C-alpha cells in the first residue's frame, strides 16, 4: 500500500471548476503554505492575440507579495514565459496603465489578485496543470529574495521620493516633445493655407492638403470682405427709410395695397355666389 500512496501524492490536485491547486511557500523552510489555483484560459469571447487560448494560463488567489516579476520566475520552471498580467479581478484585455505621468499616478491597491501567464509554448500550460500538489513553489530564495514587511515598506517609501534632477529631466523631455508636435502642426497649417487660392470676390478654392490636416474654407481676408458686404447691405436698408415721413408713407402704401386686394377678393367671391344656381334634381 505504501507505493500506491506515494504515487498518489505525486499527482496534481484538481478541484471543481477545472482548477489545479498549486502549493506556494514564501520560503523553503516556511511551515505554512498558500494555495494558488490555475487552469487553462478558455474564454472564447476574447478575440485578442495578447492572450492566446492555447498558451495562456489563468491563475487566481495570487498573494499580494507576488509581483509580475515574481510570478514570471515562479512559472518559468514550466517553460519560457512570454508575458504576465496581474489584475484585481478577471476582465478584458484593456490596458490598466494610467495615461497620466508616473508622478500623478495613484499607488496601486495591495491584495490578492488574478493573473494571466502567457507561455511561449503550449506544452508549458500542460506542465503547470500537472504539477504535483505536494511540491510547493518557493517565492523567495537566496538568488531571488522578495521583500516583505518593514523592508518592503522602506523600499516603497524610498522609491516614492521624487528626485529634483530626475523630475527636471522628465519635464524637459516632455516640453521638447510638446514643442516638436506644435511645430509640426504649425507647419501643416501653413502648407494647407498655401494650397488655398482666393479670388477677388472672396471665394476660396479648397484643394487636397496633407493627410491629417483640415483645410479651412475661408481665410481672414475673405471673412473681412464678407463682413464688408453685409455692412453695405445694412446701410442700404437703413437709408431706404432714413426719414420718419418716408417710413410713414411706406406703411400707408402697404395698407392701401392690402385694402385694394381685399376689395378685389370680395367682388370675386360675390360673383361666384351669383353664378350658383339651385338645382334640386
XYZ file of C-alpha atoms in Angstrom:
281
model
C 0.000 0.000 0.000
C 2.909 2.390 0.591
C 3.920 2.614 -3.081
C 0.358 3.474 -4.123
C 0.179 6.299 -1.544
C 3.474 7.723 -2.749
C 2.280 7.563 -6.316
C -0.998 9.256 -5.405
C 0.814 12.084 -3.613
C 2.776 12.940 -6.774
C -0.385 13.653 -8.734
C -1.904 17.091 -9.275
C -4.903 18.202 -7.225
C -7.884 19.208 -9.393
C -10.904 20.884 -7.783
C -14.400 21.592 -9.204
C -14.271 24.211 -11.921
C -11.260 22.687 -13.637
C -8.716 24.457 -11.404
C -5.455 22.818 -10.412
C -4.246 23.655 -6.898
C -0.581 24.687 -6.660
C 1.079 24.887 -3.266
C 3.121 28.060 -2.720
C 5.585 28.712 0.114
C 7.222 32.031 0.792
C 10.482 30.329 1.799
C 11.635 26.757 1.593
C 11.687 26.440 5.397
C 8.239 28.005 5.885
C 5.846 25.879 7.932
C 2.619 27.025 6.295
C 1.839 27.125 2.578
C -0.525 29.054 0.350
C -2.851 27.561 -2.291
C -2.952 29.141 -5.728
C -5.399 27.810 -8.363
C -4.661 27.718 -12.089
C -6.390 26.480 -15.219
C -6.112 26.889 -18.965
C -7.563 30.154 -20.260
C -10.571 29.262 -22.463
C -12.666 32.426 -22.867
C -13.863 32.374 -26.480
C -15.319 35.881 -26.247
C -11.825 37.381 -26.055
C -10.513 37.550 -29.599
C -7.191 39.114 -28.719
C -3.679 37.953 -29.542
C -2.411 39.160 -26.149
C -3.999 36.083 -24.556
C -3.782 33.154 -26.986
C -6.113 30.389 -25.873
C -3.578 27.594 -26.349
C -0.703 29.249 -24.435
C -2.394 31.250 -21.628
C -2.709 30.079 -18.026
C -5.302 31.733 -15.768
C -4.342 31.947 -12.073
C -6.368 33.111 -9.056
C -5.600 33.764 -5.379
C -2.151 35.203 -6.137
C -0.639 36.547 -2.877
C -0.031 40.312 -2.502
C 3.742 39.819 -2.158
C 3.914 38.267 -5.657
C 4.633 40.914 -8.260
C 4.710 40.337 -12.019
C 8.436 39.583 -11.915
C 7.948 37.084 -9.060
C 5.093 35.339 -10.912
C 7.256 35.158 -14.025
C 10.048 33.491 -12.055
C 7.649 31.040 -10.381
C 6.137 29.784 -13.633
C 9.336 29.932 -15.702
C 10.196 26.464 -14.369
C 7.378 25.099 -16.574
C 8.719 26.812 -19.694
C 9.721 30.210 -21.093
C 7.167 32.908 -20.176
C 6.198 35.481 -22.774
C 4.176 37.907 -20.608
C 2.492 38.222 -17.205
C -0.584 40.342 -16.483
C -1.913 40.854 -12.941
C -5.379 42.294 -12.233
C -7.686 42.856 -9.282
C -10.426 40.806 -10.984
C -10.874 38.891 -14.259
C -11.671 41.096 -17.218
C -10.930 42.118 -20.764
C -7.522 42.915 -22.198
C -7.933 46.686 -21.937
C -4.742 48.363 -20.717
C -4.746 49.090 -16.996
C -1.852 51.547 -17.146
C -2.742 55.158 -16.456
C -2.172 57.771 -19.163
C -1.044 60.235 -16.518
C 2.555 60.830 -15.595
C 4.156 58.471 -13.108
C 4.311 61.383 -10.681
C 0.493 61.711 -10.781
C -0.446 58.013 -10.912
C -2.059 56.775 -7.668
C -0.470 53.946 -5.711
C -1.860 50.527 -6.792
C -4.011 48.627 -4.313
C -2.475 45.792 -2.330
C -4.351 42.495 -2.146
C -4.907 39.102 -3.702
C -5.034 39.222 -7.489
C -5.714 37.158 -10.574
C -3.185 36.701 -13.326
C -2.772 35.723 -16.972
C 0.525 33.940 -17.686
C 1.298 33.598 -21.393
C 3.897 30.963 -22.265
C 5.876 30.727 -25.465
C 4.894 27.055 -25.858
C 1.567 25.329 -25.291
C 3.244 22.404 -23.511
C 4.123 24.727 -20.616
C 0.422 25.117 -19.755
C 0.054 21.326 -19.523
C 3.179 21.088 -17.355
C 1.816 23.702 -14.920
C -1.553 21.932 -14.674
C 0.105 18.553 -13.985
C 2.438 19.873 -11.278
C 2.171 17.678 -8.137
C 0.369 19.250 -5.208
C 2.961 18.114 -2.639
C 5.794 20.033 -4.348
C 5.421 23.699 -3.369
C 6.607 26.620 -5.432
C 9.097 28.746 -3.461
C 8.677 32.510 -3.809
C 11.747 33.904 -2.049
C 15.134 32.263 -2.449
C 18.724 33.318 -1.858
C 19.182 34.043 -5.557
C 15.810 35.796 -5.797
C 14.928 37.461 -2.453
C 11.483 39.071 -2.092
C 10.992 41.985 0.294
C 8.171 41.866 2.809
C 7.166 43.682 5.967
C 9.315 46.605 7.096
C 11.909 46.118 4.330
C 9.194 46.333 1.687
C 7.707 49.499 3.191
C 11.131 51.172 3.388
C 11.805 50.250 -0.239
C 8.403 51.597 -1.377
C 8.911 54.810 0.585
C 12.380 55.323 -0.905
C 11.019 54.854 -4.423
C 8.149 57.277 -3.749
C 10.571 60.157 -3.063
C 10.943 62.402 -6.113
C 14.480 63.370 -7.057
C 14.632 67.005 -8.332
C 17.158 66.253 -11.085
C 15.086 63.328 -12.440
C 11.899 65.384 -12.282
C 13.561 68.256 -14.174
C 14.843 65.834 -16.826
C 11.351 64.385 -17.315
C 9.823 67.880 -17.558
C 12.421 68.962 -20.140
C 11.803 65.810 -22.170
C 8.040 66.377 -22.102
C 8.400 70.032 -23.189
C 10.710 69.068 -26.051
C 8.162 66.566 -27.340
C 5.370 69.136 -26.937
C 7.315 71.823 -28.846
C 8.095 69.332 -31.605
C 4.416 68.401 -32.007
C 3.420 72.078 -32.015
C 5.965 72.919 -34.726
C 4.687 70.054 -36.884
C 1.060 71.220 -36.504
C 2.025 74.808 -37.407
C 3.915 73.558 -40.434
C 0.947 71.524 -41.635
C -1.365 74.507 -41.126
C 0.874 76.778 -43.223
C 1.037 74.204 -46.010
C -2.765 73.971 -46.009
C -3.083 77.756 -46.269
C -0.655 77.879 -49.202
C -2.767 75.386 -51.140
C -5.856 77.591 -50.882
C -6.436 80.042 -53.729
C -8.719 83.026 -53.185
C -10.314 85.045 -55.973
C -11.394 88.712 -55.973
C -14.955 88.024 -54.763
C -13.768 86.207 -51.646
C -14.363 82.641 -52.796
C -11.750 80.136 -51.734
C -10.740 77.167 -53.818
C -10.176 74.264 -51.443
C -7.599 71.709 -52.580
C -6.429 68.469 -51.071
C -3.893 69.088 -48.336
C -1.548 66.750 -46.494
C -3.115 63.803 -44.733
C -4.292 64.567 -41.216
C -4.914 68.296 -41.769
C -8.249 70.077 -42.130
C -8.453 72.716 -44.864
C -10.212 75.905 -43.806
C -12.908 77.057 -46.277
C -12.262 80.754 -45.634
C -9.236 82.816 -44.776
C -9.135 86.008 -42.723
C -9.150 88.205 -45.847
C -12.273 86.520 -47.242
C -14.026 86.828 -43.885
C -13.323 90.557 -43.814
C -14.697 91.001 -47.337
C -17.855 89.101 -46.452
C -18.296 91.324 -43.387
C -17.942 94.447 -45.516
C -20.643 93.212 -47.919
C -23.028 92.586 -45.026
C -22.392 96.070 -43.652
C -23.166 97.619 -47.067
C -26.494 95.775 -47.244
C -27.446 97.017 -43.791
C -26.591 100.613 -44.711
C -28.780 100.420 -47.841
C -31.744 99.230 -45.786
C -31.188 101.961 -43.238
C -31.037 104.682 -45.935
C -34.197 103.373 -47.576
C -36.362 104.544 -44.637
C -33.995 107.060 -43.109
C -36.599 109.803 -42.570
C -39.749 109.377 -40.464
C -42.102 110.594 -43.207
C -40.601 108.039 -45.614
C -41.368 105.282 -43.173
C -44.975 106.547 -42.725
C -45.568 106.791 -46.486
C -44.279 103.248 -46.931
C -46.712 101.990 -44.292
C -49.651 103.867 -45.878
C -48.869 102.468 -49.319
C -48.683 98.979 -47.880
C -52.052 99.356 -46.107
C -53.692 100.772 -49.263
C -52.410 97.829 -51.291
C -53.860 95.380 -48.758
C -57.260 97.123 -48.874
C -57.324 97.072 -52.681
C -56.621 93.348 -52.729
C -59.283 92.790 -50.083
C -61.940 94.584 -52.192
C -60.977 92.592 -55.277
C -61.346 89.351 -53.339
C -64.809 90.425 -52.076
C -66.013 91.157 -55.616
C -64.693 87.831 -56.862
C -66.495 85.951 -54.097
C -69.780 87.822 -54.774
C -69.552 86.971 -58.473
C -69.030 83.261 -57.683
C -72.055 83.247 -55.384
C -74.241 84.921 -58.031
C -73.342 82.286 -60.612
C -74.552 79.472 -58.392
C -77.981 78.035 -59.321
C -80.349 75.908 -57.244
C -80.784 72.521 -58.913
C -82.812 70.148 -56.672
C -82.967 67.405 -59.355
